[in-house]
């Protein structure tokens, strides 16, 4: 299990603070699919992911889950909600067995006068803001095909590590839509899958899909891709 000094926010604190904080943390074990907290819950605790992986998601009025992020230990969760004394903006669910540490926010306030700790908290909050900004962009701007292409460019290993329905959940797509896009990419010779390993055959095509973001509007996407690639090759 992760130790407190391995958490980025606490790394630069003097070791004597680690011991004091460690004794103040309530450690709780969770099983896979357990809910840590629901969207709208209130809490006075900072949640510290010590072991395992969780996902954060929001639920639309129609009941649709919109995944925000998957997080792996070590990480901190709920900084904004606790710091601003606001309800949690999303639901947190374990996707593996894991362990969460709960640190009362009174303790967090106590150490805000420590420059290293305060900077660690700011960096953590800034990272979450950037993550949400990226999510909003991808959810409102990118087509389904562009979201898949973008994830292939940024995190190809996910496609060889997770099941299709899990990847679809990360992208907030239905498994059927995700499967159709993968089939489309294979037919266009953009990717190749053999023995459950996905390989990118045409990285430039993926960049075109993301940059132009016109796939969902074209009537013959594969032909369009090939035409754009031909023009690109001819200009070199």
PDB file of C-alpha atoms in Angstrom:
ATOM      1  CA  UNK A   1       0.000   0.000   0.000  1.00  0.00           C
ATOM      2  CA  UNK A   2       1.124   3.562  -0.709  1.00  0.00           C
ATOM      3  CA  UNK A   3       2.657   5.476   2.184  1.00  0.00           C
ATOM      4  CA  UNK A   4       1.740   9.089   2.954  1.00  0.00           C
ATOM      5  CA  UNK A   5       5.106  10.408   1.798  1.00  0.00           C
ATOM      6  CA  UNK A   6       4.407   8.919  -1.644  1.00  0.00           C
ATOM      7  CA  UNK A   7       1.399  11.218  -2.128  1.00  0.00           C
ATOM      8  CA  UNK A   8       2.548  14.246  -4.191  1.00  0.00           C
ATOM      9  CA  UNK A   9       0.816  16.723  -1.892  1.00  0.00           C
ATOM     10  CA  UNK A  10       2.732  15.434   1.135  1.00  0.00           C
ATOM     11  CA  UNK A  11       6.082  14.496  -0.399  1.00  0.00           C
ATOM     12  CA  UNK A  12       7.926  17.692   0.505  1.00  0.00           C
ATOM     13  CA  UNK A  13       6.684  17.857   4.094  1.00  0.00           C
ATOM     14  CA  UNK A  14       9.153  17.210   6.892  1.00  0.00           C
ATOM     15  CA  UNK A  15       9.098  13.576   8.017  1.00  0.00           C
ATOM     16  CA  UNK A  16       7.833  14.545  11.468  1.00  0.00           C
ATOM     17  CA  UNK A  17       4.652  15.834   9.776  1.00  0.00           C
ATOM     18  CA  UNK A  18       4.238  12.521   7.959  1.00  0.00           C
ATOM     19  CA  UNK A  19       4.099  10.667  11.256  1.00  0.00           C
ATOM     20  CA  UNK A  20       1.574  13.097  12.732  1.00  0.00           C
ATOM     21  CA  UNK A  21      -0.642  13.064   9.651  1.00  0.00           C
ATOM     22  CA  UNK A  22      -0.416   9.278   9.271  1.00  0.00           C
ATOM     23  CA  UNK A  23      -1.828   8.849  12.773  1.00  0.00           C
ATOM     24  CA  UNK A  24      -4.709  11.194  11.850  1.00  0.00           C
ATOM     25  CA  UNK A  25      -5.809   9.252   8.776  1.00  0.00           C
ATOM     26  CA  UNK A  26      -8.711   6.824   8.974  1.00  0.00           C
ATOM     27  CA  UNK A  27      -7.941   3.942   6.601  1.00  0.00           C
ATOM     28  CA  UNK A  28     -10.874   2.158   4.975  1.00  0.00           C
ATOM     29  CA  UNK A  29     -10.843  -0.876   2.686  1.00  0.00           C
ATOM     30  CA  UNK A  30     -13.142  -1.105  -0.337  1.00  0.00           C
ATOM     31  CA  UNK A  31     -14.117  -3.926  -2.669  1.00  0.00           C
ATOM     32  CA  UNK A  32     -14.517  -3.601  -6.420  1.00  0.00           C
ATOM     33  CA  UNK A  33     -17.632  -1.603  -7.473  1.00  0.00           C
ATOM     34  CA  UNK A  34     -17.977  -0.049  -4.008  1.00  0.00           C
ATOM     35  CA  UNK A  35     -19.099   3.588  -3.912  1.00  0.00           C
ATOM     36  CA  UNK A  36     -16.782   5.850  -1.910  1.00  0.00           C
ATOM     37  CA  UNK A  37     -19.122   8.830  -2.094  1.00  0.00           C
ATOM     38  CA  UNK A  38     -22.019   9.973  -4.260  1.00  0.00           C
ATOM     39  CA  UNK A  39     -22.402  13.166  -6.244  1.00  0.00           C
ATOM     40  CA  UNK A  40     -24.006  15.677  -3.907  1.00  0.00           C
ATOM     41  CA  UNK A  41     -22.636  14.130  -0.698  1.00  0.00           C
ATOM     42  CA  UNK A  42     -20.991  16.464   1.776  1.00  0.00           C
ATOM     43  CA  UNK A  43     -17.805  15.660   3.653  1.00  0.00           C
ATOM     44  CA  UNK A  44     -15.209  17.168   5.930  1.00  0.00           C
ATOM     45  CA  UNK A  45     -12.546  14.774   4.726  1.00  0.00           C
ATOM     46  CA  UNK A  46      -9.871  14.777   2.075  1.00  0.00           C
ATOM     47  CA  UNK A  47      -9.834  11.359   0.396  1.00  0.00           C
ATOM     48  CA  UNK A  48      -6.423   9.830  -0.270  1.00  0.00           C
ATOM     49  CA  UNK A  49      -6.277   6.929  -2.714  1.00  0.00           C
ATOM     50  CA  UNK A  50      -3.707   4.607  -1.135  1.00  0.00           C
ATOM     51  CA  UNK A  51      -4.309   1.460  -3.157  1.00  0.00           C
ATOM     52  CA  UNK A  52      -6.329   0.463  -6.220  1.00  0.00           C
ATOM     53  CA  UNK A  53      -8.156   2.417  -8.914  1.00  0.00           C
ATOM     54  CA  UNK A  54     -11.356   4.467  -8.915  1.00  0.00           C
ATOM     55  CA  UNK A  55     -13.495   6.232 -11.453  1.00  0.00           C
ATOM     56  CA  UNK A  56     -15.240   9.573 -11.049  1.00  0.00           C
ATOM     57  CA  UNK A  57     -18.492  10.124 -12.908  1.00  0.00           C
ATOM     58  CA  UNK A  58     -21.486  12.436 -13.046  1.00  0.00           C
ATOM     59  CA  UNK A  59     -25.049  11.326 -13.660  1.00  0.00           C
ATOM     60  CA  UNK A  60     -27.283  13.225 -16.074  1.00  0.00           C
ATOM     61  CA  UNK A  61     -30.978  13.900 -15.323  1.00  0.00           C
ATOM     62  CA  UNK A  62     -31.771  10.989 -17.653  1.00  0.00           C
ATOM     63  CA  UNK A  63     -29.592   8.649 -15.622  1.00  0.00           C
ATOM     64  CA  UNK A  64     -26.700   8.514 -18.082  1.00  0.00           C
ATOM     65  CA  UNK A  65     -23.268   8.251 -16.492  1.00  0.00           C
ATOM     66  CA  UNK A  66     -20.609  10.617 -17.820  1.00  0.00           C
ATOM     67  CA  UNK A  67     -17.185   9.435 -16.756  1.00  0.00           C
ATOM     68  CA  UNK A  68     -14.821  12.213 -15.742  1.00  0.00           C
ATOM     69  CA  UNK A  69     -11.639  10.351 -14.967  1.00  0.00           C
ATOM     70  CA  UNK A  70     -10.053   7.143 -13.765  1.00  0.00           C
ATOM     71  CA  UNK A  71      -7.499   7.539 -11.017  1.00  0.00           C
ATOM     72  CA  UNK A  72      -4.814   5.200  -9.733  1.00  0.00           C
ATOM     73  CA  UNK A  73      -3.016   5.256  -6.389  1.00  0.00           C
ATOM     74  CA  UNK A  74      -1.376   7.398  -5.187  1.00  0.00           C
ATOM     75  CA  UNK A  75      -3.690  10.385  -5.618  1.00  0.00           C
ATOM     76  CA  UNK A  76      -5.983  12.716  -3.715  1.00  0.00           C
ATOM     77  CA  UNK A  77      -9.708  13.167  -4.288  1.00  0.00           C
ATOM     78  CA  UNK A  78     -12.170  15.803  -3.194  1.00  0.00           C
ATOM     79  CA  UNK A  79      -9.810  18.730  -2.606  1.00  0.00           C
ATOM     80  CA  UNK A  80     -12.180  21.312  -4.062  1.00  0.00           C
ATOM     81  CA  UNK A  81     -15.291  19.998  -2.309  1.00  0.00           C
ATOM     82  CA  UNK A  82     -13.590  20.054   1.087  1.00  0.00           C
ATOM     83  CA  UNK A  83     -11.665  23.272   0.578  1.00  0.00           C
ATOM     84  CA  UNK A  84     -14.757  25.177  -0.561  1.00  0.00           C
ATOM     85  CA  UNK A  85     -17.078  23.244   1.790  1.00  0.00           C
ATOM     86  CA  UNK A  86     -19.211  22.218  -1.187  1.00  0.00           C
ATOM     87  CA  UNK A  87     -20.912  18.868  -1.957  1.00  0.00           C
ATOM     88  CA  UNK A  88     -18.918  16.448  -4.079  1.00  0.00           C
ATOM     89  CA  UNK A  89     -19.486  17.282  -7.771  1.00  0.00           C
ATOM     90  CA  UNK A  90     -19.167  13.645  -8.866  1.00  0.00           C
ATOM     91  CA  UNK A  91     -19.544  10.057  -7.679  1.00  0.00           C
ATOM     92  CA  UNK A  92     -16.439   8.041  -6.810  1.00  0.00           C
ATOM     93  CA  UNK A  93     -16.499   4.274  -7.383  1.00  0.00           C
ATOM     94  CA  UNK A  94     -13.739   1.697  -6.992  1.00  0.00           C
ATOM     95  CA  UNK A  95     -13.064  -0.310 -10.151  1.00  0.00           C
ATOM     96  CA  UNK A  96     -10.688  -2.616  -8.242  1.00  0.00           C
ATOM     97  CA  UNK A  97     -10.332  -3.649  -4.650  1.00  0.00           C
ATOM     98  CA  UNK A  98      -8.586  -0.820  -2.868  1.00  0.00           C
ATOM     99  CA  UNK A  99      -7.890   1.351   0.121  1.00  0.00           C
ATOM    100  CA  UNK A 100      -8.821   4.944   0.852  1.00  0.00           C
ATOM    101  CA  UNK A 101      -7.412   7.174   3.567  1.00  0.00           C
ATOM    102  CA  UNK A 102      -9.672   9.853   5.061  1.00  0.00           C
ATOM    103  CA  UNK A 103      -7.958  12.941   6.474  1.00  0.00           C
ATOM    104  CA  UNK A 104     -10.135  15.484   8.288  1.00  0.00           C
ATOM    105  CA  UNK A 105      -9.859  18.830   6.580  1.00  0.00           C
ATOM    106  CA  UNK A 106      -9.042  20.562   9.870  1.00  0.00           C
ATOM    107  CA  UNK A 107      -5.657  18.859   9.587  1.00  0.00           C
ATOM    108  CA  UNK A 108      -5.256  20.096   6.006  1.00  0.00           C
ATOM    109  CA  UNK A 109      -5.961  23.678   7.081  1.00  0.00           C
ATOM    110  CA  UNK A 110      -3.394  23.331   9.844  1.00  0.00           C
ATOM    111  CA  UNK A 111      -0.610  22.762   7.314  1.00  0.00           C
ATOM    112  CA  UNK A 112      -1.578  25.404   4.773  1.00  0.00           C
ATOM    113  CA  UNK A 113       0.969  27.750   6.324  1.00  0.00           C
ATOM    114  CA  UNK A 114       3.643  25.322   5.164  1.00  0.00           C
ATOM    115  CA  UNK A 115       4.760  26.579   1.739  1.00  0.00           C
ATOM    116  CA  UNK A 116       5.560  23.149   0.285  1.00  0.00           C
ATOM    117  CA  UNK A 117       2.237  21.715   1.398  1.00  0.00           C
ATOM    118  CA  UNK A 118       0.268  24.714   0.088  1.00  0.00           C
ATOM    119  CA  UNK A 119       2.025  24.477  -3.286  1.00  0.00           C
ATOM    120  CA  UNK A 120       1.272  20.760  -3.424  1.00  0.00           C
ATOM    121  CA  UNK A 121      -2.411  21.452  -2.829  1.00  0.00           C
ATOM    122  CA  UNK A 122      -2.425  24.177  -5.498  1.00  0.00           C
ATOM    123  CA  UNK A 123      -0.749  21.866  -8.008  1.00  0.00           C
ATOM    124  CA  UNK A 124      -3.303  19.153  -7.263  1.00  0.00           C
ATOM    125  CA  UNK A 125      -6.251  21.528  -7.695  1.00  0.00           C
ATOM    126  CA  UNK A 126      -4.764  23.007 -10.876  1.00  0.00           C
ATOM    127  CA  UNK A 127      -4.320  19.540 -12.324  1.00  0.00           C
ATOM    128  CA  UNK A 128      -7.970  18.724 -11.674  1.00  0.00           C
ATOM    129  CA  UNK A 129      -9.075  22.004 -13.302  1.00  0.00           C
ATOM    130  CA  UNK A 130      -7.018  21.229 -16.417  1.00  0.00           C
ATOM    131  CA  UNK A 131      -8.442  17.714 -16.504  1.00  0.00           C
ATOM    132  CA  UNK A 132     -12.021  19.027 -16.354  1.00  0.00           C
ATOM    133  CA  UNK A 133     -11.253  21.622 -19.036  1.00  0.00           C
ATOM    134  CA  UNK A 134      -9.960  18.876 -21.310  1.00  0.00           C
ATOM    135  CA  UNK A 135     -13.038  16.743 -20.604  1.00  0.00           C
ATOM    136  CA  UNK A 136     -15.423  19.592 -21.441  1.00  0.00           C
ATOM    137  CA  UNK A 137     -13.567  20.215 -24.695  1.00  0.00           C
ATOM    138  CA  UNK A 138     -13.672  16.583 -25.737  1.00  0.00           C
ATOM    139  CA  UNK A 139     -17.301  16.076 -24.752  1.00  0.00           C
ATOM    140  CA  UNK A 140     -18.603  19.210 -26.470  1.00  0.00           C
ATOM    141  CA  UNK A 141     -16.278  19.526 -29.458  1.00  0.00           C
ATOM    142  CA  UNK A 142     -15.002  16.123 -30.534  1.00  0.00           C
ATOM    143  CA  UNK A 143     -17.062  13.614 -32.475  1.00  0.00           C
ATOM    144  CA  UNK A 144     -17.193  10.013 -31.266  1.00  0.00           C
ATOM    145  CA  UNK A 145     -14.563   9.010 -33.852  1.00  0.00           C
ATOM    146  CA  UNK A 146     -12.315  11.898 -32.851  1.00  0.00           C
ATOM    147  CA  UNK A 147     -12.517  10.913 -29.176  1.00  0.00           C
ATOM    148  CA  UNK A 148     -11.418   7.356 -30.003  1.00  0.00           C
ATOM    149  CA  UNK A 149      -8.615   8.628 -32.255  1.00  0.00           C
ATOM    150  CA  UNK A 150      -7.441  11.074 -29.596  1.00  0.00           C
ATOM    151  CA  UNK A 151      -7.254   8.335 -26.958  1.00  0.00           C
ATOM    152  CA  UNK A 152      -5.308   6.093 -29.356  1.00  0.00           C
ATOM    153  CA  UNK A 153      -2.776   8.865 -29.885  1.00  0.00           C
ATOM    154  CA  UNK A 154      -2.443   9.739 -26.217  1.00  0.00           C
ATOM    155  CA  UNK A 155      -2.805   6.371 -24.464  1.00  0.00           C
ATOM    156  CA  UNK A 156      -2.509   3.437 -26.848  1.00  0.00           C
ATOM    157  CA  UNK A 157      -1.705   1.054 -23.977  1.00  0.00           C
ATOM    158  CA  UNK A 158      -5.292   1.370 -22.728  1.00  0.00           C
ATOM    159  CA  UNK A 159      -6.544  -0.425 -25.838  1.00  0.00           C
ATOM    160  CA  UNK A 160      -4.311  -3.411 -25.096  1.00  0.00           C
ATOM    161  CA  UNK A 161      -5.030  -3.456 -21.364  1.00  0.00           C
ATOM    162  CA  UNK A 162      -8.765  -2.844 -20.953  1.00  0.00           C
ATOM    163  CA  UNK A 163     -11.859  -4.481 -22.398  1.00  0.00           C
ATOM    164  CA  UNK A 164     -13.832  -2.665 -25.088  1.00  0.00           C
ATOM    165  CA  UNK A 165     -16.735  -1.864 -22.779  1.00  0.00           C
ATOM    166  CA  UNK A 166     -14.313  -0.332 -20.261  1.00  0.00           C
ATOM    167  CA  UNK A 167     -12.723   1.879 -22.925  1.00  0.00           C
ATOM    168  CA  UNK A 168     -16.168   2.874 -24.161  1.00  0.00           C
ATOM    169  CA  UNK A 169     -17.046   3.932 -20.597  1.00  0.00           C
ATOM    170  CA  UNK A 170     -13.904   6.063 -20.377  1.00  0.00           C
ATOM    171  CA  UNK A 171     -14.937   7.855 -23.576  1.00  0.00           C
ATOM    172  CA  UNK A 172     -18.599   8.055 -22.557  1.00  0.00           C
ATOM    173  CA  UNK A 173     -19.631   6.050 -25.620  1.00  0.00           C
ATOM    174  CA  UNK A 174     -21.922   3.065 -25.867  1.00  0.00           C
ATOM    175  CA  UNK A 175     -20.087  -0.252 -26.461  1.00  0.00           C
ATOM    176  CA  UNK A 176     -21.907  -0.542 -29.802  1.00  0.00           C
ATOM    177  CA  UNK A 177     -20.706   2.870 -30.995  1.00  0.00           C
ATOM    178  CA  UNK A 178     -17.146   2.137 -29.882  1.00  0.00           C
ATOM    179  CA  UNK A 179     -17.180  -1.227 -31.688  1.00  0.00           C
ATOM    180  CA  UNK A 180     -18.419   0.380 -34.926  1.00  0.00           C
ATOM    181  CA  UNK A 181     -15.637   2.978 -34.794  1.00  0.00           C
ATOM    182  CA  UNK A 182     -12.955   0.329 -34.239  1.00  0.00           C
ATOM    183  CA  UNK A 183     -14.313  -1.649 -37.198  1.00  0.00           C
ATOM    184  CA  UNK A 184     -14.305   1.526 -39.311  1.00  0.00           C
ATOM    185  CA  UNK A 185     -10.687   2.269 -38.410  1.00  0.00           C
ATOM    186  CA  UNK A 186      -9.648  -1.295 -39.254  1.00  0.00           C
ATOM    187  CA  UNK A 187     -11.360  -1.173 -42.660  1.00  0.00           C
ATOM    188  CA  UNK A 188      -9.587   2.109 -43.398  1.00  0.00           C
ATOM    189  CA  UNK A 189      -6.238   0.454 -42.534  1.00  0.00           C
ATOM    190  CA  UNK A 190      -5.673   2.998 -39.790  1.00  0.00           C
ATOM    191  CA  UNK A 191      -5.228   0.306 -37.150  1.00  0.00           C
ATOM    192  CA  UNK A 192      -4.634  -3.424 -37.038  1.00  0.00           C
ATOM    193  CA  UNK A 193      -5.652  -5.843 -34.287  1.00  0.00           C
ATOM    194  CA  UNK A 194      -4.009  -9.223 -33.947  1.00  0.00           C
ATOM    195  CA  UNK A 195      -4.079 -11.499 -30.890  1.00  0.00           C
ATOM    196  CA  UNK A 196      -5.892  -8.779 -28.946  1.00  0.00           C
ATOM    197  CA  UNK A 197      -3.064  -6.294 -29.581  1.00  0.00           C
ATOM    198  CA  UNK A 198      -3.950  -3.035 -31.315  1.00  0.00           C
ATOM    199  CA  UNK A 199      -1.297  -1.414 -33.479  1.00  0.00           C
ATOM    200  CA  UNK A 200      -1.513   1.951 -35.222  1.00  0.00           C
ATOM    201  CA  UNK A 201      -0.781   1.652 -38.937  1.00  0.00           C
ATOM    202  CA  UNK A 202      -1.446   5.259 -39.872  1.00  0.00           C
ATOM    203  CA  UNK A 203      -0.811   7.758 -37.107  1.00  0.00           C
ATOM    204  CA  UNK A 204      -1.331  10.681 -39.478  1.00  0.00           C
ATOM    205  CA  UNK A 205      -4.873   9.503 -40.173  1.00  0.00           C
ATOM    206  CA  UNK A 206      -5.668   9.606 -36.460  1.00  0.00           C
ATOM    207  CA  UNK A 207      -4.343  13.159 -36.238  1.00  0.00           C
ATOM    208  CA  UNK A 208      -6.493  14.149 -39.215  1.00  0.00           C
ATOM    209  CA  UNK A 209      -9.588  12.686 -37.534  1.00  0.00           C
ATOM    210  CA  UNK A 210      -8.931  14.701 -34.378  1.00  0.00           C
ATOM    211  CA  UNK A 211      -7.924  17.931 -36.108  1.00  0.00           C
ATOM    212  CA  UNK A 212     -10.702  18.050 -38.709  1.00  0.00           C
ATOM    213  CA  UNK A 213     -13.367  16.485 -36.479  1.00  0.00           C
ATOM    214  CA  UNK A 214     -15.608  15.972 -39.484  1.00  0.00           C
ATOM    215  CA  UNK A 215     -16.113  12.222 -39.390  1.00  0.00           C
ATOM    216  CA  UNK A 216     -19.591  12.304 -37.940  1.00  0.00           C
ATOM    217  CA  UNK A 217     -20.762  14.532 -40.778  1.00  0.00           C
ATOM    218  CA  UNK A 218     -19.329  12.628 -43.743  1.00  0.00           C
ATOM    219  CA  UNK A 219     -21.424  10.116 -45.660  1.00  0.00           C
ATOM    220  CA  UNK A 220     -18.471   7.945 -46.698  1.00  0.00           C
ATOM    221  CA  UNK A 221     -15.872   8.383 -43.985  1.00  0.00           C
ATOM    222  CA  UNK A 222     -13.381   5.817 -45.205  1.00  0.00           C
ATOM    223  CA  UNK A 223     -13.242   7.318 -48.683  1.00  0.00           C
ATOM    224  CA  UNK A 224     -12.905  10.779 -47.166  1.00  0.00           C
ATOM    225  CA  UNK A 225      -9.994   9.655 -45.001  1.00  0.00           C
ATOM    226  CA  UNK A 226      -8.189   8.141 -47.947  1.00  0.00           C
ATOM    227  CA  UNK A 227      -8.730  11.251 -50.061  1.00  0.00           C
ATOM    228  CA  UNK A 228      -7.320  13.516 -47.347  1.00  0.00           C
ATOM    229  CA  UNK A 229      -4.341  11.254 -46.860  1.00  0.00           C
ATOM    230  CA  UNK A 230      -3.670  11.183 -50.583  1.00  0.00           C
ATOM    231  CA  UNK A 231      -3.644  14.967 -50.679  1.00  0.00           C
ATOM    232  CA  UNK A 232      -1.328  15.043 -47.704  1.00  0.00           C
ATOM    233  CA  UNK A 233       1.099  12.600 -49.295  1.00  0.00           C
ATOM    234  CA  UNK A 234       1.031  14.510 -52.551  1.00  0.00           C
ATOM    235  CA  UNK A 235       1.997  17.739 -50.832  1.00  0.00           C
ATOM    236  CA  UNK A 236       5.168  16.261 -49.311  1.00  0.00           C
TER     237      UNK A 236
END
